[in-house]
Amino acid sequence: MVRLDKKAKRLYVLDTNVLLHDPAALYQFEEHEVVIPMTVLEELDKHKNGMREIARTARQVSRTLSDLTNQVTFDEIQRGIPIPRAGGTPLGRLRFLCYPELEPLEHLEESPDNCLLAETCRLRDERPDASVILVTKDINLRVKAAALRVPVEDYLTDRAFSDSDAMLDGVRIYPDTDTSGNGPWEALDVEVEVERVDHHTFYQLKGDLPNDWHLGMLVSDSENGAGFEAIVREMNPGQARLQLLTNYRHKACAWGVHAHDSRQNFALNLLLDDDIDLVTIAGSAGTGKTYMTLAAAFQQTLDAKRFERIVFTRAPISMSEDIGYLPGTEEEKMSPWMGAFHDNMDNLLRDEHDGSTSWNEDATRTLIGSRVQIRAPGFMRGRTLNDTFLIIDEAQNFTPKQLKSLLTRAGRNTKIVCLGNVGQIDTPYLTANTCGMAAVVQRFRDWPHAGHVTLRSVERSRLALAGEELL
């Protein structure tokens, strides 16, 4: 980021990728002026055709600009269009930048990025009374702007948390120093009352509670051999209500799946809790996210009959080169991205004694196929999912807007589970603190029917564990 001065008035020049990333970016700069160059308008025009998400977003931006310019005169456009605020007076203004005879940057070829830099440089020279700042999500463009001493910033408004923070862990560990095994209360300055209601144990805490506590959080006395594990059900100033969790380490909760540590036990409790509608599970590769989720889904769909179907979806984004168009039905087209589903099904249906699997048996395949739907996220818009266990895999590759479209599909008696690893993002312009996974975890932090946990222990193999640590 380059900032040459700190004048009171600021002019923010927006790059195309900022508007495509957040169509509401125009309204995020408070009392300052927003400038859209002609280069950006031309790029939006190139992107507007088609049925892809980027085309829909480009058309949305164009409609927003059309609404702003529809009721104003030419003179008002020249002076700057007031940007309306909800329930208040306009603060900033929108300006369009057009230079019929723009001199290109010396020694640089004429590309959209270089044209945008040239327009910003000329605006900076014409407006010595203001700070002209280029806003872009393109890292390479930011580097070029810095080299040319052009003030440049990243678009930060959509970040769920700052770089100095980390995504919520969902867990607080307090080593148990109480020999009675009644909980980690010596580490907390609180009064404790215990009560049992309908076969559940609750702990009512009063006193000086930690500021980082939130609803749906695990409170434990150890990562592995925990003697106390509870979820925060209620939070009020100076008091909290915790519910003791079920121990699934030795008691098989679903299809023979056991928890190996405190975090996995918490994840299984969230997945099987009727009062939790939204579960987010983060963790590196091999921590058992998909495995435990599928086990809980089949337990509640095929055995407990709580749900009628399981819908499995994920962003069809390749890690490397795309393999091109695929033949077949929607499920057949999605099958290359469903390897995680099929691999975990093999493990869930494998006989522990002889290592064989019943996955290939016609009866098993028919039973699973009748209850499981594999769907592409692009075809979920407009649907209402009732009595459904919806699994969103690789949620870190969705934008907040895309995940919102999926979460709002929930109808009557629907549970949604988002799985992801913010360290493995393949979508351009998304980072660990701007992806949809981070936004969902942060926004639902204090909602009583949501829970989040970050898994730590890798269950795949010693090779996978070493790869996670060393690479």
Coordinates of C-alpha atoms in Angstrom, one line a residue:
M1 CA 0.0 0.0 0.0
V2 CA 1.3 3.4 -1.0
R3 CA 0.1 6.6 0.6
L4 CA 1.9 9.8 -0.4
D5 CA -0.2 12.3 1.6
K6 CA -3.1 12.5 4.1
K7 CA -5.4 15.1 2.7
A8 CA -8.9 15.4 4.2
K9 CA -10.7 14.7 0.9
R10 CA -10.3 11.3 -0.7
L11 CA -11.2 10.0 -4.1
Y12 CA -11.3 6.3 -4.4
V13 CA -10.8 4.9 -7.9
L14 CA -12.5 1.4 -8.0
D15 CA -11.1 -1.4 -10.1
T16 CA -13.4 -3.8 -12.0
N17 CA -12.6 -6.7 -9.6
V18 CA -13.8 -4.7 -6.6
L19 CA -17.3 -4.2 -8.1
L20 CA -17.5 -7.9 -9.2
H21 CA -16.3 -9.0 -5.8
D22 CA -18.8 -6.8 -3.9
P23 CA -21.6 -5.2 -6.0
A24 CA -22.4 -2.9 -3.0
A25 CA -18.9 -1.5 -2.9
L26 CA -20.1 1.9 -4.1
Y27 CA -21.8 2.4 -0.7
Q28 CA -18.9 1.5 1.5
F29 CA -16.8 4.7 1.3
E30 CA -18.8 6.9 3.7
E31 CA -18.3 10.6 2.9
H32 CA -15.6 10.2 0.3
E33 CA -16.0 10.3 -3.4
V34 CA -16.1 7.1 -5.5
V35 CA -14.6 7.3 -9.0
I36 CA -15.3 4.8 -11.8
P37 CA -13.1 5.1 -14.9
M38 CA -14.3 4.3 -18.4
T39 CA -11.9 1.4 -18.5
V40 CA -13.9 -0.2 -15.7
L41 CA -17.2 0.4 -17.4
E42 CA -15.9 -1.3 -20.6
E43 CA -14.6 -4.3 -18.7
L44 CA -18.0 -4.6 -17.0
D45 CA -19.7 -4.6 -20.4
K46 CA -17.4 -7.4 -21.6
H47 CA -18.4 -9.5 -18.5
K48 CA -22.1 -9.0 -18.6
N49 CA -23.1 -11.7 -21.1
G50 CA -23.6 -15.3 -20.1
M51 CA -25.0 -17.3 -17.2
R52 CA -21.9 -17.6 -15.0
E53 CA -21.8 -15.9 -11.6
I54 CA -19.4 -13.2 -12.8
A55 CA -21.9 -12.3 -15.6
R56 CA -24.8 -12.1 -13.1
T57 CA -22.7 -9.9 -10.8
A58 CA -21.7 -7.6 -13.7
R59 CA -25.3 -7.1 -14.7
Q60 CA -26.2 -6.3 -11.1
V61 CA -23.5 -3.6 -11.0
S62 CA -24.7 -2.2 -14.3
R63 CA -28.3 -2.0 -12.9
T64 CA -27.1 -0.2 -9.8
L65 CA -25.2 2.3 -11.9
S66 CA -28.3 2.7 -14.1
D67 CA -30.5 3.4 -11.1
L68 CA -28.1 6.1 -9.8
T69 CA -27.8 7.9 -13.2
N70 CA -31.5 7.5 -14.2
Q71 CA -32.9 10.4 -12.3
V72 CA -30.1 13.0 -12.6
T73 CA -29.2 15.6 -15.2
F74 CA -26.0 15.8 -17.3
D75 CA -24.8 18.7 -15.1
E76 CA -25.4 16.6 -11.9
I77 CA -23.4 13.7 -13.4
Q78 CA -20.5 16.1 -14.1
R79 CA -20.6 17.5 -10.5
G80 CA -20.9 14.0 -9.0
I81 CA -24.0 11.9 -8.3
P82 CA -25.0 11.8 -4.6
I83 CA -24.7 8.2 -3.2
P84 CA -27.9 7.5 -1.2
R85 CA -27.8 6.2 2.3
A86 CA -30.4 4.1 4.0
G87 CA -32.4 6.4 6.3
G88 CA -30.0 9.3 6.0
T89 CA -28.7 12.1 3.8
P90 CA -26.2 11.3 1.0
L91 CA -22.6 11.5 2.1
G92 CA -20.3 10.7 -0.8
R93 CA -20.6 11.3 -4.5
L94 CA -20.1 9.0 -7.5
R95 CA -18.0 10.3 -10.4
F96 CA -17.2 8.8 -13.8
L97 CA -13.8 9.4 -15.3
C98 CA -13.4 9.9 -19.0
Y99 CA -10.2 11.1 -20.8
P100 CA -10.7 11.1 -24.6
E101 CA -7.0 11.7 -25.1
L102 CA -5.3 9.7 -22.5
E103 CA -1.5 9.5 -22.7
P104 CA -0.4 5.9 -22.0
L105 CA 2.2 5.2 -19.3
E106 CA 5.7 5.4 -20.8
H107 CA 7.4 2.0 -21.6
L108 CA 4.2 0.1 -20.7
E109 CA 1.9 -1.6 -23.2
E110 CA -1.7 -0.6 -23.5
S111 CA -3.7 -3.0 -21.3
P112 CA -6.8 -2.5 -19.1
D113 CA -4.6 -2.4 -16.0
N114 CA -2.2 0.0 -17.5
C115 CA -5.0 2.2 -18.7
L116 CA -6.5 2.2 -15.2
L117 CA -3.1 3.2 -13.8
A118 CA -2.8 6.0 -16.4
E119 CA -6.3 7.3 -15.6
T120 CA -5.5 7.3 -11.8
C121 CA -2.2 9.1 -12.4
R122 CA -3.8 11.8 -14.5
L123 CA -6.6 12.3 -11.9
R124 CA -4.0 12.6 -9.2
D125 CA -2.2 15.3 -11.1
E126 CA -5.5 17.2 -11.8
R127 CA -6.7 17.0 -8.1
P128 CA -3.8 18.1 -5.9
D129 CA -6.4 19.1 -3.3
A130 CA -7.4 15.5 -2.6
S131 CA -5.9 12.1 -2.0
V132 CA -6.5 9.9 -5.0
I133 CA -6.4 6.2 -4.1
L134 CA -6.7 3.2 -6.4
V135 CA -8.7 0.3 -4.8
T136 CA -8.1 -3.1 -6.3
K137 CA -8.2 -6.8 -5.4
D138 CA -5.5 -7.6 -8.0
I139 CA -2.2 -8.1 -6.2
N140 CA -0.1 -7.6 -9.4
L141 CA -1.8 -4.3 -10.1
R142 CA -1.1 -3.2 -6.5
V143 CA 2.6 -4.0 -7.0
K144 CA 2.7 -2.1 -10.3
A145 CA 0.9 0.9 -8.7
A146 CA 3.4 0.8 -5.8
A147 CA 6.3 0.8 -8.3
L148 CA 4.8 3.9 -10.0
R149 CA 4.2 5.6 -6.6
V150 CA 0.4 5.5 -7.1
P151 CA -1.5 5.3 -3.8
V152 CA -3.2 1.9 -3.8
E153 CA -5.2 -0.1 -1.3
D154 CA -6.9 -3.5 -1.1
Y155 CA -10.7 -3.6 -0.6
L156 CA -11.0 -4.5 3.1
T157 CA -14.7 -3.8 3.8
D158 CA -15.8 -7.4 3.3
R159 CA -13.3 -9.0 5.6
A160 CA -14.9 -11.1 8.4
F161 CA -11.9 -10.4 10.6
S162 CA -8.6 -8.5 10.4
D163 CA -5.2 -10.0 9.5
S164 CA -4.1 -9.8 13.2
D165 CA -7.0 -12.1 14.2
A166 CA -7.7 -15.7 13.4
M167 CA -11.0 -17.4 12.6
L168 CA -12.9 -18.5 15.6
D169 CA -11.6 -21.7 17.1
G170 CA -14.9 -22.6 18.8
V171 CA -13.1 -24.2 21.7
R172 CA -11.7 -22.9 25.0
I173 CA -9.5 -25.3 27.0
Y174 CA -9.0 -24.8 30.8
P175 CA -6.7 -27.4 32.4
D176 CA -8.6 -29.1 35.2
T177 CA -6.9 -28.5 38.5
D178 CA -10.0 -29.5 40.5
T179 CA -9.4 -33.1 41.8
S180 CA -13.1 -33.7 42.2
G181 CA -13.5 -33.7 38.4
N182 CA -16.4 -31.3 38.4
G183 CA -15.0 -28.9 35.9
P184 CA -12.3 -26.3 35.3
W185 CA -13.7 -23.8 37.7
E186 CA -10.5 -22.9 39.5
A187 CA -9.3 -21.2 36.3
L188 CA -12.4 -19.1 36.3
D189 CA -13.7 -16.7 39.0
V190 CA -17.3 -17.9 38.9
E191 CA -20.0 -19.4 41.1
V192 CA -21.4 -22.8 39.8
E193 CA -24.8 -24.3 40.2
V194 CA -25.5 -27.8 38.8
E195 CA -29.0 -29.0 37.8
R196 CA -30.4 -31.9 35.7
V197 CA -33.3 -31.4 33.3
D198 CA -34.7 -34.2 31.1
H199 CA -31.6 -36.4 31.5
H200 CA -29.3 -33.5 30.7
T201 CA -26.8 -31.8 33.1
F202 CA -26.6 -28.0 33.1
Y203 CA -24.0 -25.7 34.8
Q204 CA -25.2 -22.2 35.7
L205 CA -22.2 -19.9 36.0
K206 CA -22.2 -16.4 37.6
G207 CA -19.2 -14.1 37.9
D208 CA -16.4 -12.7 35.8
L209 CA -16.7 -14.6 32.6
P210 CA -14.1 -14.4 29.8
N211 CA -14.8 -11.9 27.1
D212 CA -14.0 -14.4 24.3
W213 CA -16.9 -16.7 25.2
H214 CA -19.8 -17.0 22.8
L215 CA -22.8 -19.2 22.2
G216 CA -22.2 -22.6 20.8
M217 CA -18.6 -22.8 22.1
L218 CA -17.0 -25.8 23.6
V219 CA -15.6 -25.4 27.1
S220 CA -13.3 -28.3 28.1
D221 CA -10.5 -29.2 30.5
S222 CA -8.3 -31.0 28.0
E223 CA -7.7 -31.5 24.3
N224 CA -7.6 -35.3 24.6
G225 CA -8.5 -37.1 27.8
A226 CA -11.1 -34.5 28.9
G227 CA -13.1 -35.1 32.0
F228 CA -15.4 -32.1 31.4
E229 CA -16.9 -31.0 28.1
A230 CA -19.8 -28.6 27.8
I231 CA -21.4 -26.3 25.2
V232 CA -22.3 -22.7 26.0
R233 CA -26.1 -22.6 25.6
E234 CA -26.9 -19.1 27.0
M235 CA -24.7 -16.0 27.5
N236 CA -25.7 -12.9 29.4
P237 CA -23.6 -10.2 31.2
G238 CA -22.0 -11.9 34.2
Q239 CA -23.7 -15.3 33.7
A240 CA -23.7 -18.3 31.4
R241 CA -25.5 -21.6 31.1
L242 CA -23.5 -24.7 29.9
Q243 CA -24.8 -28.1 28.9
L244 CA -22.7 -31.2 29.5
L245 CA -21.9 -33.0 26.2
T246 CA -22.4 -36.7 25.4
N247 CA -19.2 -38.7 25.3
Y248 CA -18.9 -40.5 22.0
R249 CA -15.4 -41.8 22.5
H250 CA -16.5 -45.3 23.5
K251 CA -20.2 -45.1 22.6
A252 CA -20.7 -45.5 18.9
C253 CA -22.8 -42.5 17.8
A254 CA -23.3 -43.4 14.2
W255 CA -22.3 -46.2 11.9
G256 CA -19.5 -47.3 14.2
V257 CA -17.8 -43.9 14.3
H258 CA -16.0 -42.8 17.5
A259 CA -14.5 -39.5 18.6
H260 CA -10.7 -39.6 19.3
D261 CA -10.3 -36.3 21.1
S262 CA -12.3 -33.4 22.6
R263 CA -12.8 -31.5 19.4
Q264 CA -14.1 -34.5 17.4
N265 CA -16.5 -35.3 20.3
F266 CA -17.7 -31.7 20.2
A267 CA -18.2 -32.0 16.4
L268 CA -20.3 -35.2 16.7
N269 CA -22.4 -33.5 19.4
L270 CA -23.1 -30.6 17.1
L271 CA -23.9 -32.8 14.2
L272 CA -26.4 -34.9 16.2
D273 CA -28.0 -32.0 18.2
D274 CA -31.6 -31.3 17.1
D275 CA -31.3 -27.7 18.5
I276 CA -28.4 -26.8 16.2
D277 CA -29.4 -25.9 12.7
L278 CA -26.1 -24.7 11.3
V279 CA -22.7 -26.4 11.9
T280 CA -19.4 -25.2 10.6
I281 CA -16.4 -27.5 10.8
A282 CA -13.0 -26.2 9.9
G283 CA -9.7 -28.1 9.9
S284 CA -6.8 -29.2 7.8
A285 CA -6.8 -32.2 5.4
G286 CA -7.5 -35.5 7.1
T287 CA -9.1 -34.3 10.3
G288 CA -12.3 -36.3 9.6
K289 CA -14.6 -33.4 8.7
T290 CA -16.4 -35.2 5.9
Y291 CA -16.2 -38.7 7.5
M292 CA -18.0 -37.7 10.7
T293 CA -20.5 -35.5 8.9
L294 CA -21.6 -38.3 6.5
A295 CA -21.8 -40.8 9.4
A296 CA -24.1 -38.3 11.4
A297 CA -26.1 -37.7 8.2
F298 CA -26.8 -41.4 7.6
Q299 CA -27.6 -42.0 11.2
Q300 CA -30.2 -39.3 11.2
T301 CA -31.6 -40.0 7.8
L302 CA -31.5 -43.8 7.4
D303 CA -31.7 -44.9 11.0
A304 CA -33.4 -42.2 13.1
K305 CA -35.6 -41.0 10.1
R306 CA -35.3 -37.4 11.2
F307 CA -34.5 -36.2 7.7
E308 CA -35.8 -37.5 4.4
R309 CA -32.7 -36.9 2.3
I310 CA -29.1 -35.9 2.2
V311 CA -28.0 -33.2 -0.3
F312 CA -24.2 -33.0 -0.9
T313 CA -22.7 -30.1 -2.8
R314 CA -19.4 -28.3 -3.3
A315 CA -17.9 -25.7 -5.5
P316 CA -16.8 -27.4 -8.8
I317 CA -13.4 -25.6 -8.8
S318 CA -10.3 -27.5 -9.9
M319 CA -7.0 -27.3 -8.1
S320 CA -5.1 -27.1 -11.5
E321 CA -6.2 -27.1 -15.1
D322 CA -9.8 -27.7 -15.9
I323 CA -10.8 -31.0 -17.6
G324 CA -13.3 -29.3 -19.9
Y325 CA -16.9 -30.1 -20.5
L326 CA -18.3 -33.3 -19.0
P327 CA -21.0 -35.6 -20.4
G328 CA -24.0 -37.0 -18.6
T329 CA -26.6 -35.9 -16.0
E330 CA -26.0 -33.3 -13.2
E331 CA -24.8 -36.0 -10.8
E332 CA -22.5 -37.5 -13.4
K333 CA -21.0 -34.1 -14.2
M334 CA -20.4 -33.5 -10.5
S335 CA -18.8 -36.9 -9.9
P336 CA -15.2 -35.8 -10.5
W337 CA -15.6 -33.4 -7.6
M338 CA -17.3 -36.0 -5.4
G339 CA -14.2 -38.1 -4.7
A340 CA -14.3 -37.1 -1.0
F341 CA -17.9 -38.4 -0.8
H342 CA -17.2 -41.8 -2.4
D343 CA -13.9 -42.3 -0.4
N344 CA -15.7 -41.7 2.9
M345 CA -18.6 -43.9 1.9
D346 CA -16.1 -46.7 1.2
N347 CA -14.7 -46.3 4.8
L348 CA -18.1 -46.0 6.4
L349 CA -19.3 -49.2 4.8
R350 CA -16.1 -51.2 5.2
D351 CA -16.2 -54.3 7.4
E352 CA -13.7 -53.9 10.3
H353 CA -13.0 -57.6 10.4
D354 CA -12.1 -58.6 6.9
G355 CA -11.7 -55.1 5.3
S356 CA -14.4 -55.8 2.7
T357 CA -17.0 -53.2 1.7
S358 CA -20.7 -53.5 0.9
W359 CA -20.6 -50.3 -1.2
N360 CA -20.7 -52.3 -4.4
E361 CA -23.7 -54.4 -3.4
D362 CA -26.8 -53.4 -5.4
A363 CA -29.0 -53.2 -2.3
T364 CA -26.7 -50.9 -0.5
R365 CA -26.1 -48.7 -3.6
T366 CA -29.9 -48.5 -4.2
L367 CA -30.6 -47.6 -0.5
I368 CA -27.9 -44.9 -0.5
G369 CA -28.9 -43.6 -3.9
S370 CA -32.5 -43.2 -2.9
R371 CA -31.7 -40.9 0.0
V372 CA -28.6 -39.0 -1.3
Q373 CA -28.6 -36.3 -3.9
I374 CA -25.4 -34.8 -5.3
R375 CA -26.1 -31.3 -6.6
A376 CA -24.2 -28.5 -8.3
P377 CA -24.4 -25.3 -6.3
G378 CA -25.3 -23.3 -9.5
F379 CA -28.6 -25.0 -9.7
M380 CA -29.7 -24.5 -6.1
R381 CA -31.0 -21.0 -6.5
G382 CA -34.8 -20.8 -6.0
R383 CA -35.1 -24.1 -4.3
T384 CA -36.6 -24.8 -0.8
L385 CA -35.1 -27.7 1.0
N386 CA -37.4 -29.3 3.6
D387 CA -36.5 -32.3 5.8
T388 CA -33.0 -32.2 4.4
F389 CA -29.4 -32.7 5.8
L390 CA -27.4 -30.3 3.5
I391 CA -23.6 -30.8 3.4
I392 CA -21.6 -28.0 1.8
D393 CA -18.1 -29.3 1.2
E394 CA -15.1 -27.0 0.5
A395 CA -17.0 -24.0 1.8
Q396 CA -13.9 -21.9 1.7
N397 CA -14.1 -21.7 -2.1
F398 CA -17.5 -20.0 -2.0
T399 CA -17.9 -16.2 -1.7
P400 CA -20.1 -14.9 1.2
K401 CA -22.8 -14.1 -1.4
Q402 CA -22.8 -17.6 -2.8
L403 CA -22.9 -19.2 0.7
K404 CA -25.8 -16.9 1.5
S405 CA -27.7 -18.2 -1.5
L406 CA -27.1 -21.8 -0.2
L407 CA -28.0 -21.1 3.4
T408 CA -31.2 -19.4 2.5
R409 CA -32.4 -22.6 0.7
A410 CA -33.2 -24.0 4.2
G411 CA -36.8 -24.8 4.8
R412 CA -38.7 -26.8 7.4
N413 CA -36.6 -29.2 9.5
T414 CA -33.3 -28.7 7.6
K415 CA -29.8 -28.8 9.0
I416 CA -26.8 -27.3 7.1
V417 CA -23.2 -28.3 7.7
C418 CA -20.4 -26.3 6.1
L419 CA -17.0 -28.0 5.9
G420 CA -13.8 -26.3 4.8
N421 CA -10.2 -25.4 5.3
V422 CA -9.3 -21.7 4.8
G423 CA -5.7 -22.8 4.1
Q424 CA -6.8 -24.4 0.8
I425 CA -8.6 -21.7 -1.2
D426 CA -8.6 -22.1 -5.0
T427 CA -11.1 -19.2 -5.9
P428 CA -9.4 -16.0 -7.2
Y429 CA -9.5 -12.9 -4.9
L430 CA -10.7 -14.9 -1.9
T431 CA -8.5 -15.1 1.2
A432 CA -8.8 -16.7 4.6
N433 CA -10.6 -13.6 6.0
T434 CA -12.8 -12.8 3.1
C435 CA -14.1 -16.2 2.0
G436 CA -17.6 -17.4 2.6
M437 CA -16.5 -19.9 5.3
A438 CA -15.0 -17.1 7.4
A439 CA -18.0 -14.9 7.0
V440 CA -20.5 -17.6 8.1
V441 CA -18.4 -18.4 11.2
Q442 CA -18.1 -14.8 12.2
R443 CA -21.7 -13.7 11.4
F444 CA -23.3 -16.7 13.2
R445 CA -21.0 -16.4 16.2
D446 CA -23.8 -15.4 18.6
W447 CA -26.7 -17.2 17.1
P448 CA -28.0 -19.8 19.6
H449 CA -28.7 -22.4 16.9
A450 CA -25.3 -22.4 15.3
G451 CA -22.0 -24.1 16.4
H452 CA -18.4 -24.1 15.1
V453 CA -15.4 -26.2 15.8
T454 CA -11.9 -26.3 14.3
L455 CA -10.4 -29.8 14.3
R456 CA -6.7 -30.3 14.9
S457 CA -5.7 -34.0 14.9
V458 CA -5.0 -35.6 11.5
E459 CA -6.5 -39.0 11.2
R460 CA -5.4 -40.1 7.7
S461 CA -1.8 -41.3 8.2
R462 CA 1.6 -40.3 9.5
L463 CA 2.4 -39.2 5.9
A464 CA -0.6 -36.9 5.8
L465 CA 0.3 -35.5 9.2
A466 CA 3.9 -34.9 8.2
G467 CA 2.8 -33.3 4.9
E468 CA 0.5 -30.9 6.8
E469 CA 3.3 -29.9 9.2
L470 CA 6.3 -29.8 6.8
L471 CA 4.9 -28.4 3.6

